[in-house]
mmCIF file of C-alpha atoms in Angstrom:
data_model
loop_
_atom_site.group_PDB
_atom_site.id
_atom_site.type_symbol
_atom_site.label_atom_id
_atom_site.label_comp_id
_atom_site.label_asym_id
_atom_site.label_seq_id
_atom_site.Cartn_x
_atom_site.Cartn_y
_atom_site.Cartn_z
ATOM 1 C CA MET A 1 9.622 47.554 55.359
ATOM 2 C CA ARG A 2 10.407 46.988 51.640
ATOM 3 C CA HIS A 3 12.839 49.143 49.908
ATOM 4 C CA ARG A 4 10.523 51.977 48.208
ATOM 5 C CA VAL A 5 11.701 53.085 44.750
ATOM 6 C CA VAL A 6 10.036 56.550 43.829
ATOM 7 C CA VAL A 7 9.439 56.912 40.035
ATOM 8 C CA LEU A 8 9.296 61.067 39.062
ATOM 9 C CA ALA A 9 6.996 61.195 35.831
ATOM 10 C CA LEU A 10 7.744 64.494 34.079
ATOM 11 C CA ASP A 11 5.588 66.231 31.541
ATOM 12 C CA GLY A 12 6.850 64.863 28.222
ATOM 13 C CA VAL A 13 7.868 61.373 29.790
ATOM 14 C CA ILE A 14 8.700 58.801 27.336
ATOM 15 C CA PRO A 15 6.245 56.073 28.372
ATOM 16 C CA PHE A 16 8.274 53.014 27.779
ATOM 17 C CA GLU A 17 11.205 54.213 30.428
ATOM 18 C CA LEU A 18 8.471 55.368 32.847
ATOM 19 C CA GLY A 19 7.347 51.560 32.707
ATOM 20 C CA ILE A 20 10.625 50.006 33.183
ATOM 21 C CA PRO A 21 11.251 50.553 36.921
ATOM 22 C CA GLN A 22 7.814 49.256 37.594
ATOM 23 C CA ARG A 23 8.274 46.016 35.555
ATOM 24 C CA ILE A 24 11.638 45.319 37.152
ATOM 25 C CA PHE A 25 11.570 46.417 40.395
ATOM 26 C CA GLY A 26 7.893 45.430 40.906
ATOM 27 C CA ARG A 27 8.145 41.967 39.527
ATOM 28 C CA ALA A 28 11.479 41.437 41.870
ATOM 29 C CA ARG A 29 10.425 38.628 44.851
ATOM 30 C CA THR A 30 12.373 36.195 46.911
ATOM 31 C CA VAL A 31 13.037 32.983 45.089
ATOM 32 C CA ALA A 32 14.536 30.764 47.588
ATOM 33 C CA ASP A 33 11.566 28.721 48.774
ATOM 34 C CA THR A 34 9.368 29.640 45.401
ATOM 35 C CA PRO A 35 11.752 29.604 42.323
ATOM 36 C CA ALA A 36 8.742 28.855 39.530
ATOM 37 C CA ASP A 37 5.630 30.433 40.617
ATOM 38 C CA GLY A 38 6.462 33.866 40.917
ATOM 39 C CA THR A 39 4.610 33.783 44.636
ATOM 40 C CA GLY A 40 7.573 34.813 46.494
ATOM 41 C CA GLU A 41 7.819 37.923 48.838
ATOM 42 C CA GLU A 42 8.067 41.284 47.235
ATOM 43 C CA LEU A 43 11.283 43.093 47.500
ATOM 44 C CA TYR A 44 10.141 46.585 46.510
ATOM 45 C CA ASP A 45 7.450 48.988 46.568
ATOM 46 C CA VAL A 46 7.142 51.259 43.475
ATOM 47 C CA VAL A 47 5.194 54.242 43.419
ATOM 48 C CA THR A 48 5.276 56.904 40.951
ATOM 49 C CA CYS A 49 5.093 60.544 41.455
ATOM 50 C CA SER A 50 4.750 64.052 39.614
ATOM 51 C CA VAL A 51 6.182 67.520 40.509
ATOM 52 C CA ARG A 52 2.806 68.599 40.920
ATOM 53 C CA PRO A 53 -0.317 67.815 42.756
ATOM 54 C CA PRO A 54 -2.102 64.497 41.913
ATOM 55 C CA GLY A 55 -3.461 64.703 38.161
ATOM 56 C CA PRO A 56 -2.376 64.300 34.474
ATOM 57 C CA VAL A 57 1.159 64.176 33.021
ATOM 58 C CA ARG A 58 1.637 64.726 29.584
ATOM 59 C CA THR A 59 3.878 61.946 27.921
ATOM 60 C CA ASP A 60 5.524 62.105 24.359
ATOM 61 C CA ALA A 61 2.838 59.666 22.989
ATOM 62 C CA ASP A 62 -0.890 60.737 21.876
ATOM 63 C CA PHE A 63 -1.794 60.582 25.498
ATOM 64 C CA SER A 64 -1.491 61.601 29.190
ATOM 65 C CA ILE A 65 -1.340 59.651 32.392
ATOM 66 C CA MET A 66 -3.093 60.200 35.430
ATOM 67 C CA VAL A 67 -0.120 60.030 38.622
ATOM 68 C CA GLU A 68 -1.927 60.115 41.577
ATOM 69 C CA ARG A 69 0.958 61.127 43.621
ATOM 70 C CA GLY A 70 2.521 64.556 43.893
ATOM 71 C CA PRO A 71 6.068 65.386 45.070
ATOM 72 C CA ASP A 72 6.191 64.562 48.663
ATOM 73 C CA ALA A 73 6.255 61.375 47.794
ATOM 74 C CA LEU A 74 9.807 61.633 46.968
ATOM 75 C CA ALA A 75 10.669 62.413 50.758
ATOM 76 C CA THR A 76 9.605 58.529 51.094
ATOM 77 C CA GLY A 77 12.059 56.651 48.685
ATOM 78 C CA ASP A 78 14.952 54.560 49.445
ATOM 79 C CA THR A 79 15.584 54.958 45.454
ATOM 80 C CA VAL A 80 14.420 57.670 43.126
ATOM 81 C CA VAL A 81 14.573 57.339 39.499
ATOM 82 C CA VAL A 82 13.937 59.951 36.803
ATOM 83 C CA PRO A 83 12.946 58.229 33.541
ATOM 84 C CA ALA A 84 13.744 60.606 30.121
ATOM 85 C CA SER A 85 11.742 63.403 28.975
ATOM 86 C CA TYR A 86 11.408 65.323 25.921
ATOM 87 C CA GLU A 87 10.076 68.595 27.639
ATOM 88 C CA LEU A 88 13.047 69.463 30.170
ATOM 89 C CA GLY A 89 12.696 72.899 29.364
ATOM 90 C CA PRO A 90 15.498 74.944 30.816
ATOM 91 C CA VAL A 91 17.101 71.759 32.342
ATOM 92 C CA HIS A 92 18.246 70.752 29.067
ATOM 93 C CA GLU A 93 18.565 74.335 27.348
ATOM 94 C CA GLU A 94 20.240 76.182 30.184
ATOM 95 C CA GLY A 95 21.306 73.122 32.838
ATOM 96 C CA ARG A 96 19.121 74.372 35.699
ATOM 97 C CA LEU A 97 16.508 73.393 37.513
ATOM 98 C CA THR A 98 12.752 74.891 37.154
ATOM 99 C CA ARG A 99 11.550 76.421 40.253
ATOM 100 C CA GLU A 100 8.896 73.555 40.122
ATOM 101 C CA LEU A 101 11.471 70.667 40.262
ATOM 102 C CA ALA A 102 13.852 72.567 42.641
ATOM 103 C CA ALA A 103 10.815 72.388 45.067
ATOM 104 C CA ALA A 104 10.034 68.784 44.159
ATOM 105 C CA PHE A 105 13.908 67.909 44.753
ATOM 106 C CA ALA A 106 13.683 69.439 48.147
ATOM 107 C CA TYR A 107 11.943 66.869 49.448
ATOM 108 C CA ILE A 108 14.441 63.850 48.837
ATOM 109 C CA ARG A 109 16.138 62.996 51.898
ATOM 110 C CA PRO A 110 19.987 62.865 52.163
ATOM 111 C CA GLY A 111 21.489 59.336 51.233
ATOM 112 C CA THR A 112 18.883 58.703 48.665
ATOM 113 C CA ARG A 113 19.660 56.291 45.814
ATOM 114 C CA MET A 114 19.629 58.593 42.529
ATOM 115 C CA VAL A 115 18.870 57.104 39.495
ATOM 116 C CA SER A 116 18.668 58.517 35.826
ATOM 117 C CA ILE A 117 17.043 56.787 32.501
ATOM 118 C CA CYS A 118 18.379 58.494 29.300
ATOM 119 C CA THR A 119 18.281 62.035 29.467
ATOM 120 C CA GLY A 120 16.595 61.754 32.857
ATOM 121 C CA GLY A 121 20.790 62.397 33.576
ATOM 122 C CA TYR A 122 20.205 66.011 33.096
ATOM 123 C CA VAL A 123 17.970 66.134 35.655
ATOM 124 C CA LEU A 124 20.197 64.931 38.177
ATOM 125 C CA ALA A 125 23.055 67.261 36.752
ATOM 126 C CA ALA A 126 21.177 70.105 36.939
ATOM 127 C CA ALA A 127 20.404 69.355 40.650
ATOM 128 C CA GLY A 128 23.872 69.035 40.897
ATOM 129 C CA TYR A 129 24.006 64.962 42.073
ATOM 130 C CA LEU A 130 26.686 64.640 38.816
ATOM 131 C CA ASP A 131 29.225 66.917 40.229
ATOM 132 C CA GLY A 132 32.584 65.492 39.797
ATOM 133 C CA ARG A 133 31.567 62.127 38.973
ATOM 134 C CA PRO A 134 31.143 59.657 36.037
ATOM 135 C CA ALA A 135 27.862 59.410 33.765
ATOM 136 C CA THR A 136 26.451 58.416 30.832
ATOM 137 C CA THR A 137 23.112 59.219 28.826
ATOM 138 C CA HIS A 138 21.970 58.528 25.373
ATOM 139 C CA TRP A 139 24.763 58.747 22.723
ATOM 140 C CA SER A 140 23.077 61.269 20.550
ATOM 141 C CA SER A 141 22.665 63.484 23.658
ATOM 142 C CA ALA A 142 26.299 63.059 25.091
ATOM 143 C CA ALA A 143 27.990 65.584 23.454
ATOM 144 C CA HIS A 144 25.588 68.268 24.119
ATOM 145 C CA PHE A 145 25.391 66.969 27.775
ATOM 146 C CA GLN A 146 29.123 67.379 28.359
ATOM 147 C CA ARG A 147 29.032 71.081 26.824
ATOM 148 C CA LEU A 148 26.108 71.986 29.385
ATOM 149 C CA PHE A 149 27.667 70.095 32.459
ATOM 150 C CA PRO A 150 31.459 70.473 32.094
ATOM 151 C CA GLN A 151 31.768 69.261 35.463
ATOM 152 C CA VAL A 152 30.513 65.609 34.980
ATOM 153 C CA HIS A 153 32.596 63.131 33.441
ATOM 154 C CA VAL A 154 30.638 61.720 30.667
ATOM 155 C CA ASP A 155 31.148 58.331 29.113
ATOM 156 C CA PRO A 156 29.152 58.187 26.014
ATOM 157 C CA ASP A 157 30.400 54.490 24.807
ATOM 158 C CA VAL A 158 28.561 52.571 28.158
ATOM 159 C CA LEU A 159 25.249 51.316 28.902
ATOM 160 C CA PHE A 160 25.461 52.211 32.291
ATOM 161 C CA ILE A 161 27.434 53.452 35.452
ATOM 162 C CA ASP A 162 27.428 52.523 38.719
ATOM 163 C CA ASP A 163 28.561 55.118 40.814
ATOM 164 C CA GLY A 164 27.205 53.933 44.385
ATOM 165 C CA ASP A 165 24.545 56.312 45.163
ATOM 166 C CA VAL A 166 24.099 57.663 41.835
ATOM 167 C CA LEU A 167 23.674 55.506 38.526
ATOM 168 C CA THR A 168 22.941 56.839 34.820
ATOM 169 C CA SER A 169 21.999 55.069 31.885
ATOM 170 C CA ALA A 170 21.708 55.275 28.214
ATOM 171 C CA GLY A 171 18.208 55.206 26.395
ATOM 172 C CA VAL A 172 15.437 52.713 26.376
ATOM 173 C CA ALA A 173 16.799 49.004 27.031
ATOM 174 C CA ALA A 174 19.856 50.619 28.654
ATOM 175 C CA GLY A 175 17.154 51.561 31.605
ATOM 176 C CA ILE A 176 16.367 47.690 31.626
ATOM 177 C CA ASP A 177 20.035 46.753 32.129
ATOM 178 C CA LEU A 178 20.367 49.291 35.274
ATOM 179 C CA CYS A 179 17.390 48.027 37.318
ATOM 180 C CA LEU A 180 18.225 44.873 36.394
ATOM 181 C CA HIS A 181 21.707 45.590 37.654
ATOM 182 C CA LEU A 182 19.989 47.060 40.862
ATOM 183 C CA VAL A 183 18.228 44.214 41.793
ATOM 184 C CA ARG A 184 21.362 41.900 41.311
ATOM 185 C CA ARG A 185 23.164 44.270 43.877
ATOM 186 C CA ASP A 186 20.393 44.804 46.364
ATOM 187 C CA HIS A 187 19.408 40.775 46.247
ATOM 188 C CA GLY A 188 21.758 38.946 44.106
ATOM 189 C CA THR A 189 22.008 37.005 40.790
ATOM 190 C CA ALA A 190 19.196 34.302 41.340
ATOM 191 C CA VAL A 191 16.713 37.207 41.801
ATOM 192 C CA ALA A 192 17.511 39.048 39.292
ATOM 193 C CA ASN A 193 17.731 36.230 36.889
ATOM 194 C CA ASP A 194 14.275 35.785 37.874
ATOM 195 C CA VAL A 195 13.034 38.694 36.666
ATOM 196 C CA ALA A 196 14.937 38.467 33.710
ATOM 197 C CA ARG A 197 13.570 35.547 32.871
ATOM 198 C CA ARG A 198 9.818 36.671 33.674
ATOM 199 C CA THR A 199 10.339 40.053 31.688
ATOM 200 C CA VAL A 200 11.741 37.802 28.883
ATOM 201 C CA VAL A 201 15.056 40.094 28.639
ATOM 202 C CA PRO A 202 18.962 38.820 28.923
ATOM 203 C CA PRO A 203 19.563 38.644 32.653
ATOM 204 C CA HIS A 204 22.697 40.563 32.393
ATOM 205 C CA ARG A 205 24.763 42.892 29.962
ATOM 206 C CA ASP A 206 27.467 44.216 31.531
ATOM 207 C CA GLY A 207 27.524 48.218 31.812
ATOM 208 C CA GLY A 208 30.639 48.939 30.095
ATOM 209 C CA GLN A 209 29.063 46.996 26.898
ATOM 210 C CA ALA A 210 28.952 49.467 24.086
ATOM 211 C CA GLN A 211 25.980 51.507 23.775
ATOM 212 C CA PHE A 212 25.939 51.778 20.059
ATOM 213 C CA ILE A 213 26.679 48.762 17.597
ATOM 214 C CA ARG A 214 26.738 49.583 13.833
ATOM 215 C CA ARG A 215 25.454 46.475 13.149
ATOM 216 C CA PRO A 216 23.481 45.026 15.785
ATOM 217 C CA LEU A 217 21.767 42.622 13.494
ATOM 218 C CA PRO A 218 22.992 40.188 11.232
ATOM 219 C CA GLU A 219 22.117 40.656 7.466
ATOM 220 C CA ALA A 220 19.588 38.365 6.613
ATOM 221 C CA GLY A 221 20.699 34.680 5.495
ATOM 222 C CA LEU A 222 23.780 34.808 7.270
ATOM 223 C CA ALA A 223 25.035 32.478 10.163
ATOM 224 C CA THR A 224 24.764 34.080 13.805
ATOM 225 C CA THR A 225 27.191 32.945 17.003
ATOM 226 C CA THR A 226 23.744 32.257 19.350
ATOM 227 C CA ALA A 227 24.545 28.361 18.984
ATOM 228 C CA ALA A 228 27.953 28.891 20.185
ATOM 229 C CA ARG A 229 26.985 30.995 22.709
ATOM 230 C CA THR A 230 24.280 28.453 24.039
ATOM 231 C CA TRP A 231 27.067 25.876 23.980
ATOM 232 C CA ALA A 232 29.440 27.593 25.555
ATOM 233 C CA LEU A 233 27.129 28.519 28.653
ATOM 234 C CA GLY A 234 26.608 24.595 29.090
ATOM 235 C CA ARG A 235 30.215 23.921 29.942
ATOM 236 C CA LEU A 236 31.662 27.285 31.375
ATOM 237 C CA GLU A 237 33.511 24.750 33.778
ATOM 238 C CA GLN A 238 35.919 23.494 31.144
ATOM 239 C CA PRO A 239 38.155 24.698 28.938
ATOM 240 C CA ILE A 240 36.827 26.967 26.189
ATOM 241 C CA LEU A 241 38.940 27.592 22.851
ATOM 242 C CA LEU A 242 37.837 30.073 20.482
ATOM 243 C CA ARG A 243 38.046 27.824 17.590
ATOM 244 C CA ASP A 244 35.824 25.359 19.219
ATOM 245 C CA MET A 245 33.485 28.183 19.519
ATOM 246 C CA ALA A 246 33.872 28.770 15.682
ATOM 247 C CA GLY A 247 33.435 25.069 14.954
ATOM 248 C CA GLN A 248 30.021 25.203 16.209
ATOM 249 C CA GLU A 249 29.055 27.535 13.773
ATOM 250 C CA SER A 250 31.078 26.015 11.211
ATOM 251 C CA MET A 251 32.929 29.681 10.504
ATOM 252 C CA SER A 252 36.396 30.544 10.594
ATOM 253 C CA VAL A 253 37.993 31.809 13.900
ATOM 254 C CA ARG A 254 38.442 35.241 11.675
ATOM 255 C CA THR A 255 34.852 35.396 10.597
ATOM 256 C CA PHE A 256 33.302 33.899 14.098
ATOM 257 C CA THR A 257 35.337 36.760 15.910
ATOM 258 C CA ARG A 258 34.381 39.439 13.549
ATOM 259 C CA ARG A 259 30.300 38.497 13.510
ATOM 260 C CA PHE A 260 30.337 37.736 17.305
ATOM 261 C CA ARG A 261 31.711 41.371 17.714
ATOM 262 C CA GLU A 262 29.104 42.899 15.635
ATOM 263 C CA GLU A 263 26.470 41.120 17.272
ATOM 264 C CA VAL A 264 27.372 40.944 21.085
ATOM 265 C CA GLY A 265 29.665 44.503 21.027
ATOM 266 C CA ILE A 266 32.502 42.597 22.662
ATOM 267 C CA SER A 267 35.384 39.954 21.763
ATOM 268 C CA PRO A 268 34.280 36.343 22.518
ATOM 269 C CA GLY A 269 37.017 36.432 25.152
ATOM 270 C CA GLN A 270 35.414 39.195 27.019
ATOM 271 C CA TRP A 271 32.009 37.749 27.002
ATOM 272 C CA LEU A 272 33.345 34.314 28.279
ATOM 273 C CA THR A 273 35.117 36.399 31.083
ATOM 274 C CA GLN A 274 31.712 38.209 32.093
ATOM 275 C CA GLN A 275 29.906 34.891 32.242
ATOM 276 C CA ARG A 276 32.296 33.191 34.168
ATOM 277 C CA VAL A 277 32.293 36.174 36.581
ATOM 278 C CA GLU A 278 28.305 36.077 36.635
ATOM 279 C CA ARG A 279 28.330 32.250 37.467
ATOM 280 C CA ALA A 280 31.020 33.086 40.331
ATOM 281 C CA ARG A 281 28.925 35.629 41.623
ATOM 282 C CA HIS A 282 25.881 33.329 41.792
ATOM 283 C CA LEU A 283 28.049 30.437 43.492
ATOM 284 C CA LEU A 284 29.524 32.972 45.901
ATOM 285 C CA GLU A 285 25.849 34.060 46.698
ATOM 286 C CA SER A 286 24.081 30.809 46.927
ATOM 287 C CA THR A 287 26.463 28.271 48.572
ATOM 288 C CA ASP A 288 29.276 27.452 50.913
ATOM 289 C CA LEU A 289 31.476 25.728 48.087
ATOM 290 C CA SER A 290 35.371 27.075 48.912
ATOM 291 C CA VAL A 291 37.146 29.826 46.790
ATOM 292 C CA ASP A 292 38.721 27.064 45.052
ATOM 293 C CA ARG A 293 35.773 25.275 44.079
ATOM 294 C CA VAL A 294 34.166 28.034 42.954
ATOM 295 C CA ALA A 295 37.047 28.987 40.745
ATOM 296 C CA ARG A 296 36.770 25.506 39.102
ATOM 297 C CA ASP A 297 33.063 25.475 38.502
ATOM 298 C CA ALA A 298 33.042 29.043 37.019
ATOM 299 C CA GLY A 299 35.668 28.211 34.726
ATOM 300 C CA PHE A 300 38.572 30.110 36.074
ATOM 301 C CA GLY A 301 40.639 26.858 37.044
ATOM 302 C CA THR A 302 42.571 28.489 39.973
ATOM 303 C CA ALA A 303 41.522 30.861 43.005
ATOM 304 C CA THR A 304 43.981 32.981 41.898
ATOM 305 C CA SER A 305 42.689 33.510 38.583
ATOM 306 C CA LEU A 306 39.241 33.998 40.212
ATOM 307 C CA ARG A 307 40.537 36.261 42.437
ATOM 308 C CA GLN A 308 41.836 38.540 39.674
ATOM 309 C CA HIS A 309 38.902 38.537 37.775
ATOM 310 C CA VAL A 310 36.342 39.144 40.547
ATOM 311 C CA GLN A 311 38.616 41.962 41.494
ATOM 312 C CA ALA A 312 38.489 43.498 38.460
ATOM 313 C CA ALA A 313 34.785 43.205 37.720
ATOM 314 C CA LEU A 314 33.554 43.950 41.233
ATOM 315 C CA GLY A 315 36.108 45.787 43.036
ATOM 316 C CA VAL A 316 36.358 43.071 45.427
ATOM 317 C CA SER A 317 37.953 39.635 46.585
ATOM 318 C CA PRO A 318 35.360 36.858 46.282
ATOM 319 C CA THR A 319 35.503 36.345 50.028
ATOM 320 C CA VAL A 320 34.901 39.881 50.895
ATOM 321 C CA TYR A 321 32.313 40.011 48.008
ATOM 322 C CA ARG A 322 30.233 36.632 49.703
ATOM 323 C CA ARG A 323 30.515 38.198 53.206
ATOM 324 C CA THR A 324 29.247 41.601 52.291
ATOM 325 C CA PHE A 325 26.381 40.314 50.268
ATOM 326 C CA ARG A 326 24.947 37.942 52.660
ATOM 327 C CA SER A 327 25.609 40.398 55.233
ATOM 328 C CA THR A 328 23.623 43.410 53.150
ATOM 329 C CA VAL A 329 20.809 40.739 52.144
ATOM 330 C CA ALA A 330 20.377 39.701 55.898
ATOM 331 C CA GLY A 331 20.227 43.270 56.969
ATOM 332 C CA ARG A 332 17.394 43.622 54.741
#
């Protein structure tokens, strides 16, 4: 049976964020035999439910949506996703579940993976899922969230936090990043990249990337660093110096570094490391190349360097990551 994702639609739900799980998980398919036509085997079953019997649910827009499943659908979820709502009432004001919400959450089986998008994290916190755990939410709500739930370790600066069986994200587009991260975690980079390509979004933004960049878009008429990033991605296996990237944009190193941070939110060196780790993950998942060869092809040069960076990013060695990933996928 496919992994079931149940999305909980609360009154005041934001339609964009409600649609993210269906768009990401619903597009995830096997890609080994059909990489281009989108006809591979579906990997998730995505359903939406309400805390009430089937019927209309208000959104924060000028329309309601008809939800055809009631709260008992939560009992069928392997993953439950709670998108943001602007009508959380006592959850947002007092940090407690309403009787209706508490009754709905009682359907959720122990061990179910819990996910929130934006202020959906208030619901998980009120239900006790975030006690003693790291979590995030939209940067504008982080201070209030921390005051209301002092037992939660709130990080207001990141896109999302993966704490194993409980995951939280910042607002709006960060929900896309988190869902793609879960697809990558469940089925590997090839499947996640295929979903991202079909959705026309970046295939990977690291969860630790800053939520809020003060100038996310360059001023009109100013050059960007896009060409340099494209150039670097085409030669990750080679040594890449900062001055070489700056040269692609005809900028000084100082100007390039400043512009890069403004556009991407991290330094060129951090970005290169992220891209090389992603390349290494793909090679470890999809090939039988030796660790030494993966290190060279990903641009880390030596197996020692590869191990250090993969351990720092993923918490395990390359060999353990390959073995764990393949055994997990084989077991699904």
